[in-house]
XYZ file of C-alpha atoms in Angstrom:
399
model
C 81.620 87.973 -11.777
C 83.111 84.894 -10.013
C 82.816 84.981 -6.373
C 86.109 84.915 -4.632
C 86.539 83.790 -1.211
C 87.514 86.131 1.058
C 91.445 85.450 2.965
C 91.830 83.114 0.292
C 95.794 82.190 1.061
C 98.182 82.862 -1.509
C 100.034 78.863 -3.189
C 102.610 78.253 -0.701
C 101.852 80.412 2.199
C 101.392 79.401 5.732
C 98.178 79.330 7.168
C 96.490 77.945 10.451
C 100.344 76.416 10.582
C 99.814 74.493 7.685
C 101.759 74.362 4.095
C 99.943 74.982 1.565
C 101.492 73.885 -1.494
C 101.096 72.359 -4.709
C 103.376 69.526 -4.004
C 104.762 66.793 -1.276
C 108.334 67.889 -2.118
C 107.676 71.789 -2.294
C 106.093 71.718 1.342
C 108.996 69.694 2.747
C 111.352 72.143 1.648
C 108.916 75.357 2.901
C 108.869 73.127 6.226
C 112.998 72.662 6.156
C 113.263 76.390 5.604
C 111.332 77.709 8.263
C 112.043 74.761 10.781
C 108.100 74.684 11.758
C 107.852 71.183 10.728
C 110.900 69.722 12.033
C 108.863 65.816 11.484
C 108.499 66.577 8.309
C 111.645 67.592 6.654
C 113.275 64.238 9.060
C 110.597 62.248 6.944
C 112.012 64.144 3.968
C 116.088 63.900 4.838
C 115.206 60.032 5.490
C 113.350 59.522 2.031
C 116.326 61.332 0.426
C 119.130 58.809 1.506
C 116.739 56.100 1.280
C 116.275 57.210 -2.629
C 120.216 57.553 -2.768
C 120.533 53.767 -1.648
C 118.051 52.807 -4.340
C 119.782 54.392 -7.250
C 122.727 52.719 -6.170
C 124.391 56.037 -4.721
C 125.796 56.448 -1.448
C 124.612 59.819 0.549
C 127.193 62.103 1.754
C 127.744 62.497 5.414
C 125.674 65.655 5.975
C 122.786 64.366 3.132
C 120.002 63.867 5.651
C 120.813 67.090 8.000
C 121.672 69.437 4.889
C 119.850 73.075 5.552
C 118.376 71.745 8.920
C 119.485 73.938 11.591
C 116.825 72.785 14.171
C 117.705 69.115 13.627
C 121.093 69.426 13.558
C 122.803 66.425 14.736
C 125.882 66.469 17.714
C 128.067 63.430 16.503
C 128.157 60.232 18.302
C 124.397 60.813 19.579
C 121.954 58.073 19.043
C 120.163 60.030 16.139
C 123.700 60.232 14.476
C 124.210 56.321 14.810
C 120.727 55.714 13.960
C 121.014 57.674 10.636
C 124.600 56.041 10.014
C 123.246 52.707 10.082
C 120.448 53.376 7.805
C 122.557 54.810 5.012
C 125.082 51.497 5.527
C 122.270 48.882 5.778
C 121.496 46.983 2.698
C 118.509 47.358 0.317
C 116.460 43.820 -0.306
C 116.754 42.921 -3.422
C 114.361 40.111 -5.165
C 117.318 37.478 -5.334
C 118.897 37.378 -2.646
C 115.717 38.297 -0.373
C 112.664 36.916 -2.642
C 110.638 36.302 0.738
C 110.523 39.847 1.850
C 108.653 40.630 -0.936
C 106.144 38.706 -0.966
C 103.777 37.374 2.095
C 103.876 34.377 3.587
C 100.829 32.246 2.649
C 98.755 30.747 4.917
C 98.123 26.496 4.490
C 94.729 26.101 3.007
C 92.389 23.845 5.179
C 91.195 20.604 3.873
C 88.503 18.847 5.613
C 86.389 19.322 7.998
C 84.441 22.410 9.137
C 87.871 24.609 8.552
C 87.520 23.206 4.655
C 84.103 24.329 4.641
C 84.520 27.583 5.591
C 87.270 27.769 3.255
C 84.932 27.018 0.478
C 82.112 28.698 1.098
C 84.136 31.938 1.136
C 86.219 31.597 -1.929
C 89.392 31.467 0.546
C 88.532 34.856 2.039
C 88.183 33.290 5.332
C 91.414 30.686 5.813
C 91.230 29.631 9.250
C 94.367 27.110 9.118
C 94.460 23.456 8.651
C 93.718 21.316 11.986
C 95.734 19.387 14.324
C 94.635 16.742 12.878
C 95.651 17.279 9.591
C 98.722 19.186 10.132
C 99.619 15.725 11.560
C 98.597 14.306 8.298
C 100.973 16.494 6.731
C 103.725 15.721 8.953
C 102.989 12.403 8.257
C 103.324 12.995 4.281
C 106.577 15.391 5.083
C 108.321 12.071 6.543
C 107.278 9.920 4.098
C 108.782 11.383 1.380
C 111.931 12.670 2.256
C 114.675 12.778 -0.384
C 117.045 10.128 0.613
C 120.526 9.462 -0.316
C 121.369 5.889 -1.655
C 119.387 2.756 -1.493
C 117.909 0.827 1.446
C 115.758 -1.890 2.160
C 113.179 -2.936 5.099
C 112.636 -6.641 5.455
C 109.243 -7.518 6.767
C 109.521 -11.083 8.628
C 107.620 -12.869 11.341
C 108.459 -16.496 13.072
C 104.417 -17.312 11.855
C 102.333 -17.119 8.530
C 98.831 -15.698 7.886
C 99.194 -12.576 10.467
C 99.241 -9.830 7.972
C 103.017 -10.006 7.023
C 102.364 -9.663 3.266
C 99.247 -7.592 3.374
C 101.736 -4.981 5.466
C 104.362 -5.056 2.690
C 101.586 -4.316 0.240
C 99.711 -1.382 1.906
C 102.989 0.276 3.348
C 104.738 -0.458 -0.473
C 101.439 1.397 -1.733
C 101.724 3.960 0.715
C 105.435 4.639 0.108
C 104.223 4.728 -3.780
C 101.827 7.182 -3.002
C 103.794 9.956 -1.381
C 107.587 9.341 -2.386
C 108.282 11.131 -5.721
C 110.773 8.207 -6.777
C 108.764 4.713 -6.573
C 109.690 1.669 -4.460
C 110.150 -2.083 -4.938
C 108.648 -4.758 -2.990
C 110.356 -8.122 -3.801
C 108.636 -11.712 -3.004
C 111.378 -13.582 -0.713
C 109.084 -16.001 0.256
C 110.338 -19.713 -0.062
C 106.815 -20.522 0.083
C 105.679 -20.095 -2.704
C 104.645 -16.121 -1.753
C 101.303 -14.522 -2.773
C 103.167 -11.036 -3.097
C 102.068 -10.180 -6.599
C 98.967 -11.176 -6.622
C 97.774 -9.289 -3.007
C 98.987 -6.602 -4.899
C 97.602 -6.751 -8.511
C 94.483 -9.635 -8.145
C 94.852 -13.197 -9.001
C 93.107 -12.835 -12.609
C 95.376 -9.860 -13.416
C 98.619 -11.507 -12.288
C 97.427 -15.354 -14.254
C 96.692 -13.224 -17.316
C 100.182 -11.311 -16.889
C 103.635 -12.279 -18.149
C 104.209 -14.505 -14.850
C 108.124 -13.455 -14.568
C 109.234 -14.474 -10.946
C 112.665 -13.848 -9.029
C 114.151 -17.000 -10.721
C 113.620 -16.122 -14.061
C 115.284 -12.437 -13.547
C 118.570 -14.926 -11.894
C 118.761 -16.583 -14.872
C 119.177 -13.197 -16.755
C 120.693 -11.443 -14.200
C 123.817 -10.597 -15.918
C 122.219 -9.246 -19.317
C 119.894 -6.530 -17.713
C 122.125 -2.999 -17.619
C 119.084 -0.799 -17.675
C 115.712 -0.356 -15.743
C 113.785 -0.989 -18.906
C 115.974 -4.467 -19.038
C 114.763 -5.010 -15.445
C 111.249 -4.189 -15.940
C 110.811 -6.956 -17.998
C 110.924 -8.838 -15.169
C 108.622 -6.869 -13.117
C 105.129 -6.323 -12.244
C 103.451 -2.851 -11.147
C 100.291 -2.111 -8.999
C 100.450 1.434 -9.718
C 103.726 3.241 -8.624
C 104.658 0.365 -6.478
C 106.932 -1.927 -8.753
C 106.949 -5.773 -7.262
C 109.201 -9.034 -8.501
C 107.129 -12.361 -7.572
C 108.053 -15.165 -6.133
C 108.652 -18.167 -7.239
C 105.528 -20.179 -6.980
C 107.278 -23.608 -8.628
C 107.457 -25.518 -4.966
C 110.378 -27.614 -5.953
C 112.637 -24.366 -6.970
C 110.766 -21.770 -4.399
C 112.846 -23.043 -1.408
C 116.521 -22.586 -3.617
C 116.987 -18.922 -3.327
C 120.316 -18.583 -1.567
C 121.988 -15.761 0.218
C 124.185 -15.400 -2.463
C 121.860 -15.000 -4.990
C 119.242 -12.531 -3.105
C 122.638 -10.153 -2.342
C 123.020 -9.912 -6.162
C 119.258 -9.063 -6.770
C 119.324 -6.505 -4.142
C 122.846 -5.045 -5.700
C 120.700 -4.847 -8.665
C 117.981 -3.678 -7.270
C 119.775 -0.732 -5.269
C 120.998 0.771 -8.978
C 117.325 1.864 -9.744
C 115.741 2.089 -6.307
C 116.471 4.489 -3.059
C 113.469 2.220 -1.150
C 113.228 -1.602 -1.234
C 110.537 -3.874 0.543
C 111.268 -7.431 1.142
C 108.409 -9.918 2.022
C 110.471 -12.727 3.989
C 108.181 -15.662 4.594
C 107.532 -17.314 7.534
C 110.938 -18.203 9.705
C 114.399 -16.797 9.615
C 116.259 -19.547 9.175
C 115.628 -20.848 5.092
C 118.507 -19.893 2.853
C 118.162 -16.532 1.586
C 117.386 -15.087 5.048
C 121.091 -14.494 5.982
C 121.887 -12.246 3.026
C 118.354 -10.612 3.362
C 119.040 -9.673 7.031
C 122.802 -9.099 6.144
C 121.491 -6.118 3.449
C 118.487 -4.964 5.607
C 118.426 -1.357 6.702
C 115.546 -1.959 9.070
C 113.113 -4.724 10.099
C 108.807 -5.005 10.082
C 108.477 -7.570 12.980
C 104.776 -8.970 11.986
C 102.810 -9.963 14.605
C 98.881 -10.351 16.137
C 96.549 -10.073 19.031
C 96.393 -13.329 19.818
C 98.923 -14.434 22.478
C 100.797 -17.150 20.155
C 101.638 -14.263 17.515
C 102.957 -12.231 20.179
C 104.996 -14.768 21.568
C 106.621 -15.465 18.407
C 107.418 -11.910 18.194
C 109.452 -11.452 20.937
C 111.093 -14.527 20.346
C 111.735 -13.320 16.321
C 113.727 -10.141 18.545
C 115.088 -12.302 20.997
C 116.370 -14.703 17.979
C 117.763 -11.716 16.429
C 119.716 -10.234 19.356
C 121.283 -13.549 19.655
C 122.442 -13.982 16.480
C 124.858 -10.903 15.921
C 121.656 -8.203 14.755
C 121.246 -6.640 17.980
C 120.701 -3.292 15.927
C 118.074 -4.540 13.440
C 116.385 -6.094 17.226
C 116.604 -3.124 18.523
C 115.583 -0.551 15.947
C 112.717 -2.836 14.464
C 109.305 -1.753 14.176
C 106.586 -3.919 15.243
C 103.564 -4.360 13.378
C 100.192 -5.558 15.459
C 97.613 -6.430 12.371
C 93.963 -7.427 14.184
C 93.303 -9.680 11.961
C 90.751 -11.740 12.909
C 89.541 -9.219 15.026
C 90.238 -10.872 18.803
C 87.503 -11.248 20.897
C 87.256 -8.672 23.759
C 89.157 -11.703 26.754
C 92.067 -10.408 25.048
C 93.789 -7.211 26.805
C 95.424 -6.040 23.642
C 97.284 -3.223 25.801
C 98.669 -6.055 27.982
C 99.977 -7.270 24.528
C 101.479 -3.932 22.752
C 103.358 -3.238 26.656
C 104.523 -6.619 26.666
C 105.959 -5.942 22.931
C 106.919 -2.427 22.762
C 109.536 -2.255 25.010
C 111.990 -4.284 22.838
C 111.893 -2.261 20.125
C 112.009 1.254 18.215
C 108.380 1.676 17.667
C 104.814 -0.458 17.614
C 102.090 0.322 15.479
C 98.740 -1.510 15.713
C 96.631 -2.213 12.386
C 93.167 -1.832 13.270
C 91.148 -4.783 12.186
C 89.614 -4.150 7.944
C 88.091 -6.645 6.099
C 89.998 -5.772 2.804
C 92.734 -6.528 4.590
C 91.404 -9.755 6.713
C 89.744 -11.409 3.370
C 92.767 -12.166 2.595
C 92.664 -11.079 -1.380
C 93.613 -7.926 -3.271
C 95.026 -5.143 -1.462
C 94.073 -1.448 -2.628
C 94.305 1.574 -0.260
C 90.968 2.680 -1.597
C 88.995 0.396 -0.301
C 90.620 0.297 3.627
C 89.174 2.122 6.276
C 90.841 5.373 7.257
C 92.265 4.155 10.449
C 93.516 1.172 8.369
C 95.636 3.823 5.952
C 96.302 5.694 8.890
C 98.367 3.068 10.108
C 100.173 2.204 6.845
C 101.514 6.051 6.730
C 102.333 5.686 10.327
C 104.390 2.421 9.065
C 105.958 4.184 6.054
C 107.029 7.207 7.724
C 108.751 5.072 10.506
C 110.752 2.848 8.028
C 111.847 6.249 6.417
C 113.041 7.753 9.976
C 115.334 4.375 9.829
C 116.747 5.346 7.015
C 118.151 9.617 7.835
Protein backbone atom coordinates (compact mmCIF):
# COMPACT_ATOMS: atom_id res chain seq x y z
CA UNK A 1 0.00 0.00 0.00
CA UNK A 2 1.59 3.39 -0.89
CA UNK A 3 2.31 5.50 2.01
CA UNK A 4 0.49 8.75 1.95
CA UNK A 5 1.60 11.69 3.75
CA UNK A 6 -0.40 12.78 6.28
CA UNK A 7 -2.15 16.81 5.76
CA UNK A 8 -1.11 16.33 2.38
CA UNK A 9 -2.88 19.75 0.87
CA UNK A 10 -5.35 19.35 -1.68
CA UNK A 11 -3.87 21.15 -5.78
CA UNK A 12 -4.70 24.65 -5.28
CA UNK A 13 -5.33 25.11 -1.67
CA UNK A 14 -3.71 27.51 0.65
CA UNK A 15 -1.33 26.40 2.99
CA UNK A 16 1.33 28.01 5.42
CA UNK A 17 -0.03 31.21 3.15
CA UNK A 18 1.27 29.83 0.19
CA UNK A 19 -0.48 28.83 -3.36
CA UNK A 20 -0.17 25.78 -4.20
CA UNK A 21 -0.86 25.28 -7.70
CA UNK A 22 0.00 23.61 -10.74
CA UNK A 23 0.73 26.73 -12.62
CA UNK A 24 2.29 30.52 -12.56
CA UNK A 25 -0.99 31.80 -14.07
CA UNK A 26 -3.47 29.62 -11.90
CA UNK A 27 -1.80 30.96 -8.56
CA UNK A 28 -1.97 34.58 -9.74
CA UNK A 29 -5.50 34.34 -10.25
CA UNK A 30 -6.08 32.23 -6.64
CA UNK A 31 -3.86 35.27 -5.29
CA UNK A 32 -6.22 38.07 -7.26
CA UNK A 33 -9.25 36.30 -5.84
CA UNK A 34 -8.53 36.21 -2.37
CA UNK A 35 -6.41 39.53 -2.31
CA UNK A 36 -3.62 37.66 -0.02
CA UNK A 37 -1.03 38.33 -2.51
CA UNK A 38 -1.73 41.74 -3.53
CA UNK A 39 2.41 41.73 -5.16
CA UNK A 40 1.57 39.15 -6.99
CA UNK A 41 -1.51 39.67 -8.98
CA UNK A 42 0.30 43.68 -9.59
CA UNK A 43 3.18 41.45 -11.13
CA UNK A 44 0.37 39.64 -12.95
CA UNK A 45 -1.96 42.91 -14.07
CA UNK A 46 1.58 44.41 -15.25
CA UNK A 47 2.61 41.22 -17.35
CA UNK A 48 -0.93 41.33 -18.82
CA UNK A 49 -0.72 44.88 -20.47
CA UNK A 50 2.81 44.36 -21.08
CA UNK A 51 1.66 41.08 -23.24
CA UNK A 52 -1.19 43.37 -24.77
CA UNK A 53 1.59 45.90 -26.03
CA UNK A 54 3.48 42.99 -27.55
CA UNK A 55 0.71 41.56 -29.61
CA UNK A 56 0.20 44.85 -30.86
CA UNK A 57 -3.10 45.44 -28.72
CA UNK A 58 -3.79 48.26 -26.62
CA UNK A 59 -5.20 47.35 -22.88
CA UNK A 60 -8.37 48.81 -21.83
CA UNK A 61 -8.43 51.34 -19.11
CA UNK A 62 -9.33 49.04 -16.20
CA UNK A 63 -6.95 45.91 -17.83
CA UNK A 64 -4.36 45.96 -15.07
CA UNK A 65 -6.90 46.61 -11.96
CA UNK A 66 -9.70 44.18 -13.42
CA UNK A 67 -11.10 41.89 -10.28
CA UNK A 68 -8.60 43.67 -7.85
CA UNK A 69 -10.52 45.16 -5.15
CA UNK A 70 -7.51 45.60 -2.74
CA UNK A 71 -5.46 47.37 -5.42
CA UNK A 72 -7.91 49.36 -6.68
CA UNK A 73 -6.61 52.49 -8.05
CA UNK A 74 -8.17 56.35 -7.05
CA UNK A 75 -7.54 58.26 -10.43
CA UNK A 76 -4.94 60.82 -10.78
CA UNK A 77 -2.71 58.99 -7.99
CA UNK A 78 0.83 58.24 -8.83
CA UNK A 79 0.07 54.40 -9.27
CA UNK A 80 -2.65 55.52 -11.84
CA UNK A 81 -0.03 57.72 -13.84
CA UNK A 82 2.55 55.20 -13.38
CA UNK A 83 0.37 52.42 -14.97
CA UNK A 84 -0.86 55.01 -17.74
CA UNK A 85 2.51 55.60 -18.88
CA UNK A 86 3.47 52.07 -19.11
CA UNK A 87 0.58 51.02 -21.31
CA UNK A 88 1.47 54.37 -23.68
CA UNK A 89 5.28 53.84 -23.71
CA UNK A 90 6.69 52.17 -26.70
CA UNK A 91 7.98 48.58 -27.08
CA UNK A 92 11.83 48.37 -28.56
CA UNK A 93 11.80 46.94 -31.49
CA UNK A 94 15.16 45.48 -33.29
CA UNK A 95 15.15 48.38 -35.99
CA UNK A 96 14.63 51.16 -34.67
CA UNK A 97 16.39 50.19 -31.19
CA UNK A 98 19.04 47.36 -32.37
CA UNK A 99 21.36 48.49 -29.33
CA UNK A 100 18.99 47.63 -26.61
CA UNK A 101 19.18 44.31 -27.53
CA UNK A 102 22.24 43.51 -27.54
CA UNK A 103 25.26 44.52 -24.97
CA UNK A 104 27.66 46.80 -25.46
CA UNK A 105 31.08 45.16 -26.04
CA UNK A 106 33.90 45.92 -24.27
CA UNK A 107 37.40 47.04 -26.55
CA UNK A 108 39.66 44.08 -26.50
CA UNK A 109 43.21 44.93 -25.09
CA UNK A 110 46.18 44.71 -27.28
CA UNK A 111 49.52 44.84 -25.80
CA UNK A 112 50.93 44.82 -22.90
CA UNK A 113 50.10 42.99 -19.65
CA UNK A 114 46.14 43.88 -20.33
CA UNK A 115 46.77 41.75 -23.84
CA UNK A 116 48.17 39.08 -21.88
CA UNK A 117 45.64 38.58 -19.64
CA UNK A 118 43.33 38.76 -22.41
CA UNK A 119 44.96 35.80 -23.94
CA UNK A 120 45.66 33.68 -21.45
CA UNK A 121 41.95 33.63 -20.56
CA UNK A 122 40.34 33.14 -23.88
CA UNK A 123 38.77 36.82 -23.38
CA UNK A 124 37.06 35.79 -20.14
CA UNK A 125 38.98 38.34 -18.35
CA UNK A 126 38.88 41.82 -20.65
CA UNK A 127 40.34 44.35 -18.55
CA UNK A 128 40.14 47.34 -21.24
CA UNK A 129 42.71 48.65 -23.53
CA UNK A 130 45.32 51.22 -21.84
CA UNK A 131 45.81 54.82 -21.91
CA UNK A 132 48.25 54.32 -23.93
CA UNK A 133 46.66 52.63 -26.53
CA UNK A 134 43.33 54.14 -26.38
CA UNK A 135 45.54 57.09 -27.47
CA UNK A 136 46.73 54.95 -30.25
CA UNK A 137 43.31 54.54 -31.25
CA UNK A 138 42.44 58.05 -31.10
CA UNK A 139 45.27 58.54 -33.05
CA UNK A 140 43.97 55.96 -35.86
CA UNK A 141 40.20 57.54 -35.33
CA UNK A 142 41.76 61.00 -36.68
CA UNK A 143 43.64 59.67 -39.21
CA UNK A 144 41.13 58.28 -41.10
CA UNK A 145 38.27 60.31 -41.05
CA UNK A 146 35.97 60.33 -44.09
CA UNK A 147 36.55 63.61 -45.68
CA UNK A 148 34.62 65.52 -48.14
CA UNK A 149 36.50 66.72 -51.35
CA UNK A 150 40.14 66.88 -52.06
CA UNK A 151 43.01 68.63 -50.26
CA UNK A 152 46.54 68.87 -50.27
CA UNK A 153 49.47 69.54 -47.56
CA UNK A 154 52.63 70.99 -49.00
CA UNK A 155 55.70 70.03 -47.10
CA UNK A 156 58.46 72.91 -47.68
CA UNK A 157 61.46 74.19 -45.80
CA UNK A 158 63.88 77.37 -46.73
CA UNK A 159 66.92 74.35 -46.43
CA UNK A 160 67.60 70.81 -47.98
CA UNK A 161 68.73 67.55 -46.30
CA UNK A 162 66.60 68.11 -42.88
CA UNK A 163 64.13 65.38 -43.34
CA UNK A 164 61.65 67.26 -45.68
CA UNK A 165 61.21 64.29 -48.06
CA UNK A 166 61.73 61.49 -45.63
CA UNK A 167 58.51 63.32 -43.71
CA UNK A 168 56.40 63.25 -46.90
CA UNK A 169 57.27 59.59 -47.22
CA UNK A 170 56.59 58.21 -43.68
CA UNK A 171 53.45 60.53 -43.06
CA UNK A 172 52.24 59.52 -47.02
CA UNK A 173 52.81 55.81 -45.66
CA UNK A 174 51.12 56.48 -42.60
CA UNK A 175 48.10 58.18 -44.21
CA UNK A 176 48.20 54.87 -46.59
CA UNK A 177 48.07 52.80 -43.76
CA UNK A 178 44.99 53.92 -41.89
CA UNK A 179 42.81 55.96 -44.50
CA UNK A 180 40.49 53.51 -46.36
CA UNK A 181 40.86 55.67 -49.68
CA UNK A 182 44.79 55.99 -50.54
CA UNK A 183 46.79 59.23 -50.92
CA UNK A 184 49.19 60.81 -53.42
CA UNK A 185 52.46 62.23 -52.74
CA UNK A 186 53.71 64.23 -55.80
CA UNK A 187 57.62 65.16 -56.37
CA UNK A 188 57.59 69.18 -56.74
CA UNK A 189 61.03 69.35 -56.35
CA UNK A 190 62.91 71.52 -59.03
CA UNK A 191 65.83 69.71 -57.91
CA UNK A 192 65.80 67.01 -59.32
CA UNK A 193 63.69 65.27 -56.12
CA UNK A 194 64.52 61.80 -54.69
CA UNK A 195 60.67 61.31 -53.87
CA UNK A 196 60.19 58.00 -55.61
CA UNK A 197 62.94 56.42 -54.89
CA UNK A 198 62.91 57.18 -50.71
CA UNK A 199 59.82 55.60 -51.21
CA UNK A 200 60.25 52.47 -53.44
CA UNK A 201 64.48 51.92 -53.41
CA UNK A 202 66.74 53.12 -56.06
CA UNK A 203 67.02 49.54 -57.87
CA UNK A 204 63.21 49.21 -57.84
CA UNK A 205 62.50 52.71 -59.17
CA UNK A 206 65.80 52.32 -62.17
CA UNK A 207 64.21 48.98 -63.06
CA UNK A 208 60.59 50.68 -63.15
CA UNK A 209 58.85 52.49 -66.01
CA UNK A 210 60.66 55.92 -64.92
CA UNK A 211 57.37 58.16 -65.75
CA UNK A 212 57.99 61.62 -64.02
CA UNK A 213 55.60 64.78 -63.65
CA UNK A 214 56.69 65.99 -67.16
CA UNK A 215 55.84 63.14 -69.00
CA UNK A 216 52.11 62.97 -67.36
CA UNK A 217 52.08 67.19 -68.75
CA UNK A 218 52.70 66.10 -71.93
CA UNK A 219 49.62 63.73 -71.75
CA UNK A 220 47.74 65.59 -69.53
CA UNK A 221 44.80 66.13 -71.65
CA UNK A 222 44.29 62.36 -72.84
CA UNK A 223 44.06 60.75 -69.28
CA UNK A 224 40.00 60.74 -68.27
CA UNK A 225 40.35 57.82 -65.93
CA UNK A 226 42.53 56.72 -62.88
CA UNK A 227 43.74 53.72 -64.81
CA UNK A 228 44.87 56.51 -67.61
CA UNK A 229 46.64 58.27 -64.70
CA UNK A 230 48.25 55.36 -63.22
CA UNK A 231 50.25 54.93 -66.03
CA UNK A 232 52.03 57.61 -64.93
CA UNK A 233 52.40 56.62 -61.43
CA UNK A 234 54.42 54.71 -59.07
CA UNK A 235 53.12 52.87 -55.76
CA UNK A 236 54.98 51.91 -52.48
CA UNK A 237 52.14 50.05 -51.23
CA UNK A 238 48.84 52.08 -50.80
CA UNK A 239 50.71 55.27 -51.07
CA UNK A 240 50.55 56.24 -54.89
CA UNK A 241 53.63 58.83 -55.79
CA UNK A 242 54.38 60.86 -59.33
CA UNK A 243 58.34 61.54 -59.53
CA UNK A 244 60.05 64.25 -60.29
CA UNK A 245 61.70 65.19 -62.93
CA UNK A 246 65.27 64.21 -62.51
CA UNK A 247 66.40 65.73 -66.25
CA UNK A 248 68.29 69.00 -64.57
CA UNK A 249 67.78 71.12 -67.59
CA UNK A 250 63.74 70.54 -67.57
CA UNK A 251 63.45 69.89 -63.53
CA UNK A 252 63.52 73.68 -62.80
CA UNK A 253 60.43 74.42 -65.71
CA UNK A 254 57.46 73.35 -63.77
CA UNK A 255 55.32 76.47 -63.62
CA UNK A 256 52.43 77.49 -61.49
CA UNK A 257 50.30 77.02 -64.20
CA UNK A 258 51.11 73.75 -64.95
CA UNK A 259 51.29 72.23 -61.18
CA UNK A 260 47.44 73.89 -60.75
CA UNK A 261 46.39 71.58 -63.64
CA UNK A 262 48.12 68.43 -62.13
CA UNK A 263 46.61 69.07 -58.85
CA UNK A 264 42.98 69.70 -60.69
CA UNK A 265 43.75 66.35 -61.94
CA UNK A 266 44.88 65.00 -59.18
CA UNK A 267 41.86 66.19 -56.87
CA UNK A 268 39.35 63.96 -59.36
CA UNK A 269 40.81 60.65 -57.88
CA UNK A 270 42.23 61.74 -54.54
CA UNK A 271 40.50 63.28 -51.14
CA UNK A 272 44.45 63.54 -49.68
CA UNK A 273 47.42 64.95 -51.64
CA UNK A 274 51.15 65.33 -50.40
CA UNK A 275 53.40 67.69 -52.10
CA UNK A 276 57.25 67.47 -51.57
CA UNK A 277 58.31 71.25 -52.40
CA UNK A 278 62.07 71.41 -52.55
CA UNK A 279 64.19 73.58 -50.94
CA UNK A 280 62.98 77.53 -51.16
CA UNK A 281 59.67 79.09 -51.90
CA UNK A 282 60.42 81.16 -54.42
CA UNK A 283 61.14 78.69 -57.90
CA UNK A 284 58.19 78.70 -60.25
CA UNK A 285 55.72 76.24 -59.31
CA UNK A 286 55.72 77.35 -55.64
CA UNK A 287 53.01 80.07 -56.14
CA UNK A 288 50.35 77.73 -57.50
CA UNK A 289 51.50 74.99 -54.97
CA UNK A 290 50.95 77.39 -52.00
CA UNK A 291 47.93 78.98 -53.90
CA UNK A 292 46.14 75.15 -53.83
CA UNK A 293 47.59 74.12 -50.39
CA UNK A 294 45.14 73.26 -47.66
CA UNK A 295 47.85 73.19 -45.03
CA UNK A 296 51.65 73.46 -44.71
CA UNK A 297 54.66 70.81 -43.12
CA UNK A 298 57.24 73.54 -42.15
CA UNK A 299 60.53 71.13 -42.13
CA UNK A 300 62.98 71.97 -39.88
CA UNK A 301 66.07 70.60 -37.34
CA UNK A 302 67.86 70.85 -34.08
CA UNK A 303 70.50 72.63 -35.12
CA UNK A 304 70.10 76.42 -34.73
CA UNK A 305 70.51 77.28 -38.65
CA UNK A 306 67.40 74.91 -39.47
CA UNK A 307 65.46 76.60 -36.94
CA UNK A 308 66.24 79.87 -38.05
CA UNK A 309 65.18 79.18 -41.45
CA UNK A 310 61.99 78.05 -40.07
CA UNK A 311 60.77 80.91 -38.60
CA UNK A 312 61.88 82.89 -41.32
CA UNK A 313 59.92 80.21 -43.97
CA UNK A 314 56.63 81.56 -41.45
CA UNK A 315 57.74 84.92 -41.29
CA UNK A 316 58.19 84.82 -45.33
CA UNK A 317 54.82 83.46 -45.50
CA UNK A 318 52.92 85.95 -43.32
CA UNK A 319 54.40 88.55 -45.46
CA UNK A 320 53.45 87.44 -48.54
CA UNK A 321 49.51 87.33 -48.33
CA UNK A 322 49.40 83.39 -46.50
CA UNK A 323 49.04 84.53 -43.10
CA UNK A 324 46.58 81.45 -42.67
CA UNK A 325 48.82 78.70 -44.12
CA UNK A 326 51.68 80.70 -41.41
CA UNK A 327 49.55 80.41 -38.97
CA UNK A 328 47.89 77.02 -39.15
CA UNK A 329 51.21 75.20 -40.29
CA UNK A 330 52.59 72.38 -38.56
CA UNK A 331 56.14 72.24 -37.78
CA UNK A 332 58.14 69.29 -38.19
CA UNK A 333 61.56 68.98 -35.88
CA UNK A 334 63.39 65.72 -37.61
CA UNK A 335 66.80 64.96 -35.29
CA UNK A 336 68.54 64.07 -37.86
CA UNK A 337 71.88 63.92 -37.19
CA UNK A 338 71.15 63.43 -33.79
CA UNK A 339 72.53 67.00 -32.10
CA UNK A 340 74.93 66.75 -29.62
CA UNK A 341 73.65 67.33 -26.03
CA UNK A 342 75.14 71.75 -26.13
CA UNK A 343 72.00 71.97 -27.92
CA UNK A 344 68.80 72.85 -25.63
CA UNK A 345 66.35 71.37 -28.06
CA UNK A 346 63.40 72.75 -25.72
CA UNK A 347 64.95 76.24 -26.12
CA UNK A 348 64.44 75.37 -29.88
CA UNK A 349 60.70 73.78 -30.08
CA UNK A 350 59.59 77.19 -27.55
CA UNK A 351 61.34 79.38 -29.78
CA UNK A 352 59.29 77.62 -32.81
CA UNK A 353 56.04 76.64 -31.50
CA UNK A 354 54.57 79.68 -30.78
CA UNK A 355 54.12 80.72 -34.47
CA UNK A 356 52.24 78.06 -35.41
CA UNK A 357 49.25 75.42 -35.06
CA UNK A 358 51.22 72.57 -33.77
CA UNK A 359 55.12 71.15 -33.48
CA UNK A 360 55.97 67.71 -33.57
CA UNK A 361 59.55 66.49 -32.99
CA UNK A 362 60.91 63.31 -35.00
CA UNK A 363 63.03 61.50 -32.73
CA UNK A 364 66.35 60.76 -34.26
CA UNK A 365 66.20 56.79 -36.49
CA UNK A 366 68.74 55.69 -38.56
CA UNK A 367 66.32 54.43 -41.35
CA UNK A 368 65.38 57.65 -41.52
CA UNK A 369 68.98 59.52 -41.07
CA UNK A 370 70.75 57.02 -43.77
CA UNK A 371 69.21 58.78 -45.97
CA UNK A 372 67.83 55.71 -48.34
CA UNK A 373 64.57 53.77 -48.50
CA UNK A 374 61.88 54.65 -46.27
CA UNK A 375 59.58 51.73 -44.83
CA UNK A 376 57.57 52.11 -41.57
CA UNK A 377 58.71 48.65 -40.64
CA UNK A 378 61.90 49.19 -40.06
CA UNK A 379 61.55 52.79 -37.82
CA UNK A 380 61.57 52.78 -34.30
CA UNK A 381 58.24 53.10 -32.54
CA UNK A 382 58.73 56.57 -31.36
CA UNK A 383 59.78 57.31 -34.98
CA UNK A 384 56.04 55.99 -36.27
CA UNK A 385 54.70 57.51 -33.36
CA UNK A 386 55.50 60.72 -34.66
CA UNK A 387 54.43 60.15 -38.29
CA UNK A 388 50.69 59.31 -36.91
CA UNK A 389 51.01 62.29 -34.74
CA UNK A 390 51.88 64.19 -38.22
CA UNK A 391 49.06 62.51 -40.20
CA UNK A 392 46.40 62.99 -37.80
CA UNK A 393 47.30 66.78 -37.53
CA UNK A 394 47.24 67.41 -41.36
CA UNK A 395 43.75 65.64 -41.24
CA UNK A 396 42.43 68.05 -38.27
CA UNK A 397 43.42 70.85 -41.07
CA UNK A 398 41.32 69.54 -43.25
CA UNK A 399 37.37 69.16 -40.98
Amino acid sequence: MPIVPANKPEPGTASGGLIQSSSWAAAAAAADATGTETGLAEETAAGTAATAGWEGQTPGPDAAVVNDPVTEEVPGSARSAERAALRSAPMPDFISSPGAFVREQKPRPVGGFRGAVYRLTGGAWNMGPSAKQRQEDELARRISRQLQGSFNTAILSLKGGIGKTSTTVGVGLTLAEYRGDPPCAIDANPDSGDLVERALGEGIYQRSTPRTITDLLGNLESIDSLTGLSRYMHHAGRLHLIAGEQDPEVSDSLTAAEYLKIRQLISSYYSVALTDCGTGVTHNAMKGILQSADNLIIAAGYAVSGAKRARSTLHWLASHGYEDLARNAIVVITDKDEVSSRVDKSAIEEHLSGICRQLIAVPHDRGVADGDLVTLDVLRPETRRAYKEIAAAIVDGYV
